[in-house]
Amino acid sequence: MSTGSFKHTFRRIMKLRLHLGLSNYRSHRMINQWFKWLSPGLFIKRWMAVSATGVLVASLGLAISTGMTPIYYILQLLKNLLGWITTVVPNYISGPLMIALGVVLVLWSQTRSLNSISEAFYPAGDEQLVDRLLSHRRLLRGPKIVGLGGGTGLSTLLRGLKEYSANITAIVTVADDGGSSGRLRREMGVLPPGDIRNCIAALADEERLLTELFQYRFTAGDGLTGHSFGNLFLTAMSEIEGDLEQAIAASSKVLAIRGQVLPATLTDVNLWAKLADGRRIHGESSITEAKGKILTIGCIPPNPPALPKAVQAILEADLIIIGPGSLYTSVIPNLLVPEIAAAIASRNVPRIYICNIMTQPGETNGYTVSDHIKAIDKACGYQLFDAVLTQGTVPPANALIRYAQEDSHPVILDRDMVKQLGRRIVMSNIMDVDPDTGYLRHDPYRLAQVLLRWFGKTNP
C-alpha cells in the first residue's frame, strides 16, 4: 500500500474521531509529524525496511535452530486469530486497519527512540528531530555559493543565504587596520579578525546569541577597552592553532556554522590608494578618512598569494556573489589577490555583483552603478560578473535627509552605460529601513530570495 493510501486511511480515522468528539490538535499534529518521517531524502524508510528485514531473518534463524516448533505454534495461533478477526470484521476493513496500526506502531517506536537520542544532543525546544533532519537534508542539497566581500555587507548576505544552502563559502578581506582589529594586528601580529568574526556569527545556527557575544565590547580593563570578545576569541584561537585559517576552521566546528569562512590570503596585506589630488594614502581606514576621489587602489605586498581553499571553492561554485560592501575597502581588496580574480573570471557560472544602495563618503561620492562596475574591472583587469543587482525603489524621505547630512546619496542606475559594459540588470526592492533612524541596509532574507530566484532562472 502506498504512503498516500496510508494517509487516506488515517484521515478517515481522524474524521471518525471528530464525530465522536475525541479529536484534538495534539493528535493531529502528531500524525503530521509521523508522516514527515516518510519524506524522501531522509534515509529513514530504507533503514526501517532493513530493520524489519532483520527481524524476519532473526525469526527465521530461530525457527531453524529450534526445529521450527515454537514458530509453528505461533503461526498456528496467528492463523486462528486472523481467521476469527475476519469473521467479525470483513477483510477489506480489517486488512487496511491492521496495516495502518502496524505503520503507526513502527513510526511511533522509531520517533520515540530517535527523539530520546536527540534529547542528548539538542537543548529542549519545540523543534522536532524530523524537522531538523528535513531542514538539514534540504540545506545540504542547496547550491554551492561563494560570496566575496567584507564589513557588514557580506555578513548581511550570509544571514539570508544560510536559509537556502549549507554549501556556502565566504571569502573575506584581511586588509582591515582600524578599531579592535587594527590594534590586534599591530600589537599581536595577527591578521585582522573583525570581518571574519561577523561572517562566522552570521552563519551560526544560534546567530542572535552568538552575534551578541562576538560583538560584545569591553568597556573597562587594562588593554581590553574597545576590544570585542569575538576578535579576542579568534586571536586566541590563532595562537593555539598556529594560523588564522586553522583558527577559523576550529571555531566553525565548535560553533556549528552552515558553510565555511575563509580569508582571501594569509599574507599581511596593507591597502594603498592614489587620489585625484596626487596624494597616496596608505591603510584601509586612512583611505576613507582622506575624503578624496580614488583613482587607483592596490596593496602591499603586491599580488599576494591566495588561500588555496578559497580558490578551490570558487572553482567548484555554482553561484558567485560579489558584495555588498564598501567598494574600495571591502569588495575590491579580495580581487587584488590575482588568483582569486583569475579563478572567478575562469568560471562559466552565474556571477553577480550586489551594488550598494547609497554612495559612501570618502570612497564613492557621486558614483553611479556603472562607476562601481568600472572600478572593479579596473582594479582586477577582468570582467568578473555578468549581472548587477540594484535597489529598485527610492529610499524614504527621512532616510534621504539623514544620509544627505553625511554627503551620501542614492546610487543612480545609469541603464545605458551598464548595458554598454555588458552587464545584465537585476532590479528589486532589497532594502531594509530602520523606521526610527532612517538607517538603510540590505534586507538579508529578501536579498537571498532575489538571488536564488535569479540563479534558478539563469541555471535551470
Tab-separated table of C-alpha atoms in Angstrom:
chain	number	residue	atom	x	y	z
A	1	MET	CA	0.000	0.000	0.000
A	2	SER	CA	1.323	3.454	-0.879
A	3	THR	CA	2.018	6.281	1.561
A	4	GLY	CA	-0.956	8.114	0.045
A	5	SER	CA	-3.263	5.187	0.901
A	6	PHE	CA	-1.973	5.112	4.487
A	7	LYS	CA	-2.566	8.823	4.784
A	8	HIS	CA	-6.091	8.452	3.357
A	9	THR	CA	-6.892	5.739	5.904
A	10	PHE	CA	-5.615	7.907	8.754
A	11	ARG	CA	-7.701	10.841	7.549
A	12	ARG	CA	-10.827	8.661	7.630
A	13	ILE	CA	-9.960	7.592	11.175
A	14	MET	CA	-9.432	11.221	12.173
A	15	LYS	CA	-12.842	12.173	10.706
A	16	LEU	CA	-14.447	9.380	12.726
A	17	ARG	CA	-12.764	10.706	15.870
A	18	LEU	CA	-14.071	14.166	15.084
A	19	HIS	CA	-17.642	12.817	15.015
A	20	LEU	CA	-17.029	11.123	18.355
A	21	GLY	CA	-15.612	14.318	19.825
A	22	LEU	CA	-12.229	12.712	20.532
A	23	SER	CA	-10.019	14.632	18.115
A	24	ASN	CA	-7.658	17.324	19.300
A	25	TYR	CA	-4.862	19.466	17.942
A	26	ARG	CA	-2.112	17.446	19.566
A	27	SER	CA	-3.090	14.161	17.945
A	28	HIS	CA	-3.460	15.807	14.544
A	29	ARG	CA	-0.009	17.363	14.885
A	30	MET	CA	1.413	14.004	15.942
A	31	ILE	CA	0.048	12.344	12.804
A	32	ASN	CA	1.661	15.018	10.641
A	33	GLN	CA	4.979	14.523	12.440
A	34	TRP	CA	4.816	10.770	11.829
A	35	PHE	CA	4.278	11.207	8.113
A	36	LYS	CA	7.252	13.551	7.913
A	37	TRP	CA	9.411	10.514	8.646
A	38	LEU	CA	8.287	9.130	5.276
A	39	SER	CA	9.522	12.202	3.387
A	40	PRO	CA	12.031	11.447	0.590
A	41	GLY	CA	15.686	12.152	1.217
A	42	LEU	CA	15.736	11.476	4.981
A	43	PHE	CA	17.234	7.959	4.574
A	44	ILE	CA	14.748	6.754	7.216
A	45	LYS	CA	12.407	4.494	5.228
A	46	ARG	CA	15.236	2.312	3.918
A	47	TRP	CA	16.608	1.720	7.420
A	48	MET	CA	13.141	0.947	8.725
A	49	ALA	CA	12.870	-1.661	5.965
A	50	VAL	CA	16.310	-3.053	6.836
A	51	SER	CA	15.252	-3.236	10.498
A	52	ALA	CA	12.079	-5.152	9.588
A	53	THR	CA	14.101	-7.495	7.357
A	54	GLY	CA	16.481	-8.093	10.247
A	55	VAL	CA	13.596	-9.137	12.487
A	56	LEU	CA	12.328	-11.587	9.842
A	57	VAL	CA	15.807	-13.044	9.261
A	58	ALA	CA	16.374	-13.424	13.010
A	59	SER	CA	12.988	-15.143	13.331
A	60	LEU	CA	13.913	-17.495	10.516
A	61	GLY	CA	17.191	-18.304	12.241
A	62	LEU	CA	15.366	-19.029	15.482
A	63	ALA	CA	12.962	-21.326	13.640
A	64	ILE	CA	15.801	-23.244	12.016
A	65	SER	CA	17.797	-23.631	15.225
A	66	THR	CA	14.769	-24.901	17.248
A	67	GLY	CA	13.345	-27.223	14.638
A	68	MET	CA	10.548	-24.724	13.897
A	69	THR	CA	8.486	-25.963	16.872
A	70	PRO	CA	7.950	-22.530	18.573
A	71	ILE	CA	7.443	-20.765	15.268
A	72	TYR	CA	4.924	-23.412	14.151
A	73	TYR	CA	2.699	-22.876	17.185
A	74	ILE	CA	2.978	-19.092	16.898
A	75	LEU	CA	1.938	-19.253	13.244
A	76	GLN	CA	-0.994	-21.519	14.081
A	77	LEU	CA	-2.112	-19.115	16.799
A	78	LEU	CA	-1.849	-16.171	14.392
A	79	LYS	CA	-3.802	-18.083	11.751
A	80	ASN	CA	-6.639	-18.795	14.160
A	81	LEU	CA	-6.631	-15.218	15.460
A	82	LEU	CA	-6.719	-13.719	11.965
A	83	GLY	CA	-9.471	-16.133	10.937
A	84	TRP	CA	-11.584	-15.033	13.908
A	85	ILE	CA	-10.943	-11.314	13.161
A	86	THR	CA	-12.067	-11.674	9.537
A	87	THR	CA	-15.296	-13.351	10.641
A	88	VAL	CA	-16.083	-10.386	12.895
A	89	VAL	CA	-14.742	-7.581	10.652
A	90	PRO	CA	-14.576	-8.047	6.855
A	91	ASN	CA	-11.043	-8.304	5.458
A	92	TYR	CA	-11.426	-5.210	3.266
A	93	ILE	CA	-11.814	-3.214	6.507
A	94	SER	CA	-9.679	-5.198	8.958
A	95	GLY	CA	-6.777	-5.501	6.465
A	96	PRO	CA	-6.146	-1.756	5.950
A	97	LEU	CA	-6.765	-1.134	9.662
A	98	MET	CA	-4.146	-3.703	10.670
A	99	ILE	CA	-1.685	-2.291	8.123
A	100	ALA	CA	-2.327	1.218	9.417
A	101	LEU	CA	-1.887	0.050	13.015
A	102	GLY	CA	1.408	-1.617	12.117
A	103	VAL	CA	2.696	1.524	10.416
A	104	VAL	CA	1.613	3.639	13.422
A	105	LEU	CA	3.463	1.337	15.821
A	106	VAL	CA	6.637	1.397	13.696
A	107	LEU	CA	6.561	5.174	13.289
A	108	TRP	CA	5.748	5.722	16.944
A	109	SER	CA	8.557	3.479	18.135
A	110	GLN	CA	11.059	4.988	15.707
A	111	THR	CA	10.054	8.516	16.641
A	112	ARG	CA	10.275	7.843	20.368
A	113	SER	CA	13.668	6.180	20.091
A	114	LEU	CA	15.135	8.866	17.833
A	115	ASN	CA	13.744	11.661	19.995
A	116	SER	CA	15.270	10.031	23.063
A	117	ILE	CA	18.640	10.088	21.323
A	118	SER	CA	18.197	13.665	20.089
A	119	GLU	CA	17.447	14.952	23.603
A	120	ALA	CA	21.056	14.171	24.495
A	121	PHE	CA	22.356	16.419	21.702
A	122	TYR	CA	19.834	19.244	21.361
A	123	PRO	CA	18.526	21.620	24.020
A	124	ALA	CA	14.860	21.436	24.850
A	125	GLY	CA	12.704	23.199	22.314
A	126	ASP	CA	9.627	22.944	20.104
A	127	GLU	CA	11.510	21.805	17.001
A	128	GLN	CA	11.225	18.079	16.388
A	129	LEU	CA	14.125	15.888	15.280
A	130	VAL	CA	12.380	15.115	11.994
A	131	ASP	CA	12.134	18.854	11.268
A	132	ARG	CA	15.845	19.240	11.940
A	133	LEU	CA	16.622	16.336	9.622
A	134	LEU	CA	14.382	17.675	6.864
A	135	SER	CA	15.997	21.108	7.132
A	136	HIS	CA	19.480	19.575	7.235
A	137	ARG	CA	18.895	17.490	4.106
A	138	ARG	CA	17.350	20.438	2.256
A	139	LEU	CA	20.287	22.698	3.062
A	140	LEU	CA	22.812	20.042	2.066
A	141	ARG	CA	21.158	19.847	-1.354
A	142	GLY	CA	21.481	23.618	-1.797
A	143	PRO	CA	23.766	25.144	-4.443
A	144	LYS	CA	27.451	25.770	-3.799
A	145	ILE	CA	27.625	29.521	-3.237
A	146	VAL	CA	30.713	31.704	-2.892
A	147	GLY	CA	30.354	35.222	-1.506
A	148	LEU	CA	33.217	37.732	-1.537
A	149	GLY	CA	33.422	40.925	0.475
A	150	GLY	CA	33.902	42.230	3.964
A	151	GLY	CA	32.498	44.593	6.548
A	152	THR	CA	28.835	44.259	7.487
A	153	GLY	CA	27.729	43.794	3.870
A	154	LEU	CA	28.958	40.223	3.482
A	155	SER	CA	27.649	39.104	6.869
A	156	THR	CA	24.229	40.535	5.946
A	157	LEU	CA	24.246	38.498	2.730
A	158	LEU	CA	25.262	35.294	4.556
A	159	ARG	CA	22.494	35.700	7.100
A	160	GLY	CA	19.928	35.257	4.331
A	161	LEU	CA	21.773	32.689	2.192
A	162	LYS	CA	22.148	30.192	5.031
A	163	GLU	CA	18.369	29.630	4.912
A	164	TYR	CA	18.752	28.154	1.404
A	165	SER	CA	22.032	26.271	1.450
A	166	ALA	CA	24.680	24.867	3.777
A	167	ASN	CA	27.215	24.839	0.936
A	168	ILE	CA	28.336	28.441	1.432
A	169	THR	CA	31.879	29.783	1.322
A	170	ALA	CA	32.544	33.328	2.478
A	171	ILE	CA	35.841	34.746	1.200
A	172	VAL	CA	36.753	37.672	3.420
A	173	THR	CA	39.203	40.541	3.064
A	174	VAL	CA	42.049	40.792	5.595
A	175	ALA	CA	43.017	44.414	4.877
A	176	ASP	CA	41.235	45.982	7.867
A	177	ASP	CA	43.558	48.116	10.006
A	178	GLY	CA	41.116	50.098	12.144
A	179	GLY	CA	39.415	49.644	15.502
A	180	SER	CA	39.909	46.493	17.549
A	181	SER	CA	41.136	44.517	14.532
A	182	GLY	CA	43.791	47.120	13.779
A	183	ARG	CA	45.022	47.136	17.375
A	184	LEU	CA	45.320	43.347	17.465
A	185	ARG	CA	47.065	43.420	14.108
A	186	ARG	CA	49.679	45.890	15.345
A	187	GLU	CA	50.117	44.514	18.850
A	188	MET	CA	49.799	40.764	18.256
A	189	GLY	CA	50.918	40.465	14.641
A	190	VAL	CA	47.749	38.581	13.655
A	191	LEU	CA	45.565	39.069	10.593
A	192	PRO	CA	42.545	41.293	11.346
A	193	PRO	CA	39.707	39.100	12.641
A	194	GLY	CA	36.811	41.607	12.613
A	195	ASP	CA	35.159	40.834	9.266
A	196	ILE	CA	35.745	37.111	9.745
A	197	ARG	CA	34.110	37.314	13.176
A	198	ASN	CA	30.986	38.892	11.660
A	199	CYS	CA	30.717	36.188	8.986
A	200	ILE	CA	31.124	33.314	11.448
A	201	ALA	CA	28.391	34.772	13.651
A	202	ALA	CA	26.090	35.274	10.630
A	203	LEU	CA	26.425	31.613	9.570
A	204	ALA	CA	25.896	30.139	13.045
A	205	ASP	CA	22.635	28.353	13.934
A	206	GLU	CA	22.330	30.251	17.219
A	207	GLU	CA	23.020	33.509	15.430
A	208	ARG	CA	21.355	36.007	17.766
A	209	LEU	CA	23.140	34.873	20.919
A	210	LEU	CA	26.460	34.337	19.171
A	211	THR	CA	26.309	37.740	17.485
A	212	GLU	CA	25.656	39.435	20.812
A	213	LEU	CA	28.564	37.540	22.351
A	214	PHE	CA	31.018	38.146	19.496
A	215	GLN	CA	30.059	41.813	19.181
A	216	TYR	CA	30.364	42.482	22.908
A	217	ARG	CA	32.980	45.175	23.504
A	218	PHE	CA	34.813	45.569	26.781
A	219	THR	CA	34.349	48.972	28.356
A	220	ALA	CA	36.890	48.544	31.136
A	221	GLY	CA	40.082	46.681	31.883
A	222	ASP	CA	43.720	47.437	31.180
A	223	GLY	CA	44.219	46.832	27.454
A	224	LEU	CA	40.732	45.343	26.971
A	225	THR	CA	38.767	48.549	26.433
A	226	GLY	CA	37.396	48.736	22.891
A	227	HIS	CA	38.144	45.115	22.007
A	228	SER	CA	35.291	42.822	21.000
A	229	PHE	CA	35.046	39.352	22.509
A	230	GLY	CA	34.905	37.780	19.031
A	231	ASN	CA	38.177	39.385	17.972
A	232	LEU	CA	39.921	38.197	21.128
A	233	PHE	CA	38.434	34.726	20.684
A	234	LEU	CA	39.756	34.386	17.130
A	235	THR	CA	43.125	35.848	18.113
A	236	ALA	CA	43.456	33.295	20.912
A	237	MET	CA	42.447	30.501	18.535
A	238	SER	CA	45.083	31.699	16.042
A	239	GLU	CA	47.734	31.419	18.753
A	240	ILE	CA	46.547	27.935	19.703
A	241	GLU	CA	46.077	26.552	16.164
A	242	GLY	CA	49.083	28.265	14.566
A	243	ASP	CA	47.397	30.490	11.958
A	244	LEU	CA	44.099	32.193	11.160
A	245	GLU	CA	42.948	29.530	8.696
A	246	GLN	CA	43.142	26.763	11.287
A	247	ALA	CA	41.624	29.063	13.918
A	248	ILE	CA	38.600	29.738	11.705
A	249	ALA	CA	38.171	26.024	10.922
A	250	ALA	CA	38.298	25.079	14.610
A	251	SER	CA	35.929	27.881	15.587
A	252	SER	CA	33.500	26.918	12.835
A	253	LYS	CA	33.301	23.347	14.144
A	254	VAL	CA	32.756	24.477	17.712
A	255	LEU	CA	30.036	26.930	16.664
A	256	ALA	CA	28.451	24.558	14.082
A	257	ILE	CA	28.177	27.147	11.309
A	258	ARG	CA	26.493	26.458	7.962
A	259	GLY	CA	29.272	26.652	5.401
A	260	GLN	CA	32.811	27.921	5.792
A	261	VAL	CA	34.595	31.249	6.180
A	262	LEU	CA	37.982	31.733	4.515
A	263	PRO	CA	40.420	34.650	4.369
A	264	ALA	CA	41.319	35.616	0.807
A	265	THR	CA	45.012	35.376	1.710
A	266	LEU	CA	47.137	34.663	4.756
A	267	THR	CA	49.550	37.430	3.772
A	268	ASP	CA	49.690	40.579	5.911
A	269	VAL	CA	48.140	42.946	3.326
A	270	ASN	CA	48.025	46.742	3.538
A	271	LEU	CA	45.963	48.836	1.126
A	272	TRP	CA	47.147	51.981	-0.634
A	273	ALA	CA	45.234	54.391	-2.847
A	274	LYS	CA	46.235	57.155	-5.244
A	275	LEU	CA	43.839	60.118	-5.132
A	276	ALA	CA	42.912	62.630	-7.823
A	277	ASP	CA	44.753	65.413	-5.957
A	278	GLY	CA	48.020	63.469	-6.179
A	279	ARG	CA	48.068	62.100	-2.623
A	280	ARG	CA	49.000	58.479	-1.989
A	281	ILE	CA	47.216	57.153	1.104
A	282	HIS	CA	48.256	54.022	2.990
A	283	GLY	CA	45.968	51.965	5.209
A	284	GLU	CA	42.359	50.890	4.801
A	285	SER	CA	40.977	53.213	7.457
A	286	SER	CA	43.047	56.179	6.213
A	287	ILE	CA	41.733	55.854	2.657
A	288	THR	CA	38.161	56.603	3.670
A	289	GLU	CA	39.233	59.367	6.041
A	290	ALA	CA	41.227	61.110	3.285
A	291	LYS	CA	37.951	62.248	1.645
A	292	GLY	CA	39.395	62.284	-1.852
A	293	LYS	CA	38.478	60.825	-5.231
A	294	ILE	CA	40.193	57.450	-5.608
A	295	LEU	CA	41.912	56.876	-8.956
A	296	THR	CA	43.886	53.705	-8.264
A	297	ILE	CA	43.963	51.208	-5.444
A	298	GLY	CA	46.497	48.495	-4.691
A	299	CYS	CA	48.095	46.574	-1.879
A	300	ILE	CA	51.461	45.931	-0.263
A	301	PRO	CA	52.869	43.429	-0.936
A	302	PRO	CA	51.518	43.380	-4.496
A	303	ASN	CA	49.995	40.170	-5.853
A	304	PRO	CA	49.602	38.316	-2.528
A	305	PRO	CA	49.109	34.540	-2.836
A	306	ALA	CA	45.563	33.291	-2.419
A	307	LEU	CA	44.480	30.780	0.157
A	308	PRO	CA	44.258	27.516	-1.872
A	309	LYS	CA	40.926	26.561	-0.279
A	310	ALA	CA	39.433	29.868	-1.395
A	311	VAL	CA	40.463	29.273	-4.994
A	312	GLN	CA	39.140	25.707	-4.845
A	313	ALA	CA	35.790	26.920	-3.528
A	314	ILE	CA	35.469	29.356	-6.454
A	315	LEU	CA	36.329	26.631	-8.973
A	316	GLU	CA	33.605	24.379	-7.530
A	317	ALA	CA	30.933	27.075	-7.063
A	318	ASP	CA	27.513	27.053	-8.715
A	319	LEU	CA	26.922	30.730	-7.925
A	320	ILE	CA	29.438	33.531	-7.237
A	321	ILE	CA	28.325	36.717	-5.471
A	322	ILE	CA	30.466	39.840	-5.077
A	323	GLY	CA	29.464	42.365	-2.419
A	324	PRO	CA	27.673	44.181	-0.999
A	325	GLY	CA	30.038	46.400	0.974
A	326	SER	CA	32.401	49.351	0.776
A	327	LEU	CA	33.678	49.319	-2.790
A	328	TYR	CA	37.345	50.130	-2.263
A	329	THR	CA	37.907	48.814	1.266
A	330	SER	CA	35.738	45.664	1.421
A	331	VAL	CA	34.938	44.402	-2.085
A	332	ILE	CA	37.999	45.238	-4.201
A	333	PRO	CA	40.674	44.072	-1.668
A	334	ASN	CA	39.658	40.438	-2.268
A	335	LEU	CA	40.085	40.963	-6.010
A	336	LEU	CA	43.614	42.349	-5.588
A	337	VAL	CA	44.633	38.745	-4.930
A	338	PRO	CA	45.388	37.698	-8.561
A	339	GLU	CA	44.490	34.024	-8.141
A	340	ILE	CA	41.084	34.959	-6.711
A	341	ALA	CA	40.245	37.256	-9.623
A	342	ALA	CA	41.553	34.784	-12.214
A	343	ALA	CA	39.533	31.925	-10.709
A	344	ILE	CA	36.306	33.973	-10.829
A	345	ALA	CA	36.987	35.078	-14.416
A	346	SER	CA	37.509	31.450	-15.486
A	347	ARG	CA	34.101	30.271	-14.299
A	348	ASN	CA	31.095	29.943	-16.590
A	349	VAL	CA	28.511	30.049	-13.810
A	350	PRO	CA	26.092	32.801	-12.723
A	351	ARG	CA	28.172	35.653	-11.265
A	352	ILE	CA	26.524	38.739	-9.832
A	353	TYR	CA	27.611	41.951	-8.134
A	354	ILE	CA	25.376	43.486	-5.450
A	355	CYS	CA	25.668	47.229	-5.765
A	356	ASN	CA	25.394	49.454	-2.696
A	357	ILE	CA	22.163	51.370	-2.133
A	358	MET	CA	23.871	54.621	-1.113
A	359	THR	CA	27.180	56.259	-2.003
A	360	GLN	CA	29.869	56.208	0.662
A	361	PRO	CA	31.614	59.457	1.649
A	362	GLY	CA	35.347	59.241	1.065
A	363	GLU	CA	35.036	56.322	-1.365
A	364	THR	CA	32.225	56.615	-3.886
A	365	ASN	CA	30.971	60.202	-3.795
A	366	GLY	CA	28.743	60.775	-6.837
A	367	TYR	CA	29.197	57.217	-8.132
A	368	THR	CA	26.585	55.603	-10.354
A	369	VAL	CA	26.096	51.856	-10.773
A	370	SER	CA	28.368	51.843	-13.833
A	371	ASP	CA	31.083	53.676	-11.867
A	372	HIS	CA	31.101	50.840	-9.337
A	373	ILE	CA	31.419	48.312	-12.150
A	374	LYS	CA	34.243	50.230	-13.852
A	375	ALA	CA	36.172	50.460	-10.591
A	376	ILE	CA	36.045	46.690	-10.103
A	377	ASP	CA	37.014	45.984	-13.716
A	378	LYS	CA	39.935	48.410	-13.483
A	379	ALA	CA	41.221	47.051	-10.173
A	380	CYS	CA	41.482	43.432	-11.267
A	381	GLY	CA	41.663	43.618	-15.060
A	382	TYR	CA	38.821	41.147	-15.652
A	383	GLN	CA	35.081	41.233	-16.250
A	384	LEU	CA	34.282	39.186	-13.190
A	385	PHE	CA	30.487	39.239	-13.183
A	386	ASP	CA	27.746	39.240	-15.801
A	387	ALA	CA	24.894	40.780	-13.781
A	388	VAL	CA	24.423	43.527	-11.233
A	389	LEU	CA	21.708	43.652	-8.564
A	390	THR	CA	20.428	47.130	-7.729
A	391	GLN	CA	17.807	48.617	-5.403
A	392	GLY	CA	14.520	49.060	-7.264
A	393	THR	CA	12.807	51.775	-5.225
A	394	VAL	CA	13.864	55.150	-3.834
A	395	PRO	CA	14.580	55.250	-0.072
A	396	PRO	CA	12.032	57.101	2.085
A	397	ALA	CA	12.377	60.829	2.693
A	398	ASN	CA	13.621	60.540	6.286
A	399	ALA	CA	16.436	58.240	5.142
A	400	LEU	CA	17.417	60.572	2.287
A	401	ILE	CA	17.576	63.538	4.677
A	402	ARG	CA	19.662	61.582	7.173
A	403	TYR	CA	22.165	60.448	4.558
A	404	ALA	CA	22.327	63.818	2.803
A	405	GLN	CA	23.647	65.302	6.048
A	406	GLU	CA	26.609	62.928	5.676
A	407	ASP	CA	27.032	63.720	1.950
A	408	SER	CA	25.654	60.316	0.968
A	409	HIS	CA	23.058	59.876	-1.775
A	410	PRO	CA	21.316	57.018	-3.635
A	411	VAL	CA	23.436	55.207	-6.225
A	412	ILE	CA	21.855	56.110	-9.565
A	413	LEU	CA	21.234	53.327	-12.066
A	414	ASP	CA	22.530	54.522	-15.464
A	415	ARG	CA	20.999	51.747	-17.530
A	416	ASP	CA	22.541	52.530	-20.897
A	417	MET	CA	26.085	52.650	-19.539
A	418	VAL	CA	25.621	49.432	-17.568
A	419	LYS	CA	24.380	47.669	-20.706
A	420	GLN	CA	27.343	49.044	-22.677
A	421	LEU	CA	29.584	47.393	-20.092
A	422	GLY	CA	27.928	44.083	-20.958
A	423	ARG	CA	26.069	43.537	-17.681
A	424	ARG	CA	22.521	42.387	-17.126
A	425	ILE	CA	20.496	44.401	-14.644
A	426	VAL	CA	18.565	42.709	-11.851
A	427	MET	CA	16.382	45.227	-10.049
A	428	SER	CA	14.385	44.527	-6.907
A	429	ASN	CA	13.421	46.042	-3.580
A	430	ILE	CA	16.124	44.592	-1.318
A	431	MET	CA	16.232	47.479	1.140
A	432	ASP	CA	15.559	47.417	4.862
A	433	VAL	CA	14.833	50.765	6.531
A	434	ASP	CA	15.057	51.428	10.248
A	435	PRO	CA	11.820	53.364	10.890
A	436	ASP	CA	13.319	55.355	13.767
A	437	THR	CA	16.765	56.323	12.488
A	438	GLY	CA	16.235	56.034	8.721
A	439	TYR	CA	19.343	53.848	8.549
A	440	LEU	CA	19.482	51.679	5.400
A	441	ARG	CA	20.759	48.143	4.968
A	442	HIS	CA	20.131	45.296	2.595
A	443	ASP	CA	17.391	43.015	3.875
A	444	PRO	CA	19.217	39.668	4.231
A	445	TYR	CA	16.219	37.416	3.571
A	446	ARG	CA	14.771	39.418	0.700
A	447	LEU	CA	18.256	39.696	-0.801
A	448	ALA	CA	18.828	35.943	-0.628
A	449	GLN	CA	15.388	35.238	-2.085
A	450	VAL	CA	16.040	37.501	-5.083
A	451	LEU	CA	19.491	35.990	-5.676
A	452	LEU	CA	18.264	32.387	-5.525
A	453	ARG	CA	15.323	33.184	-7.798
A	454	TRP	CA	17.687	34.799	-10.317
A	455	PHE	CA	20.043	31.834	-10.023
A	456	GLY	CA	17.195	29.425	-10.727
A	457	LYS	CA	16.250	31.330	-13.895
A	458	THR	CA	19.806	31.554	-15.226
A	459	ASN	CA	20.745	27.992	-14.229
A	460	PRO	CA	17.623	25.852	-14.822
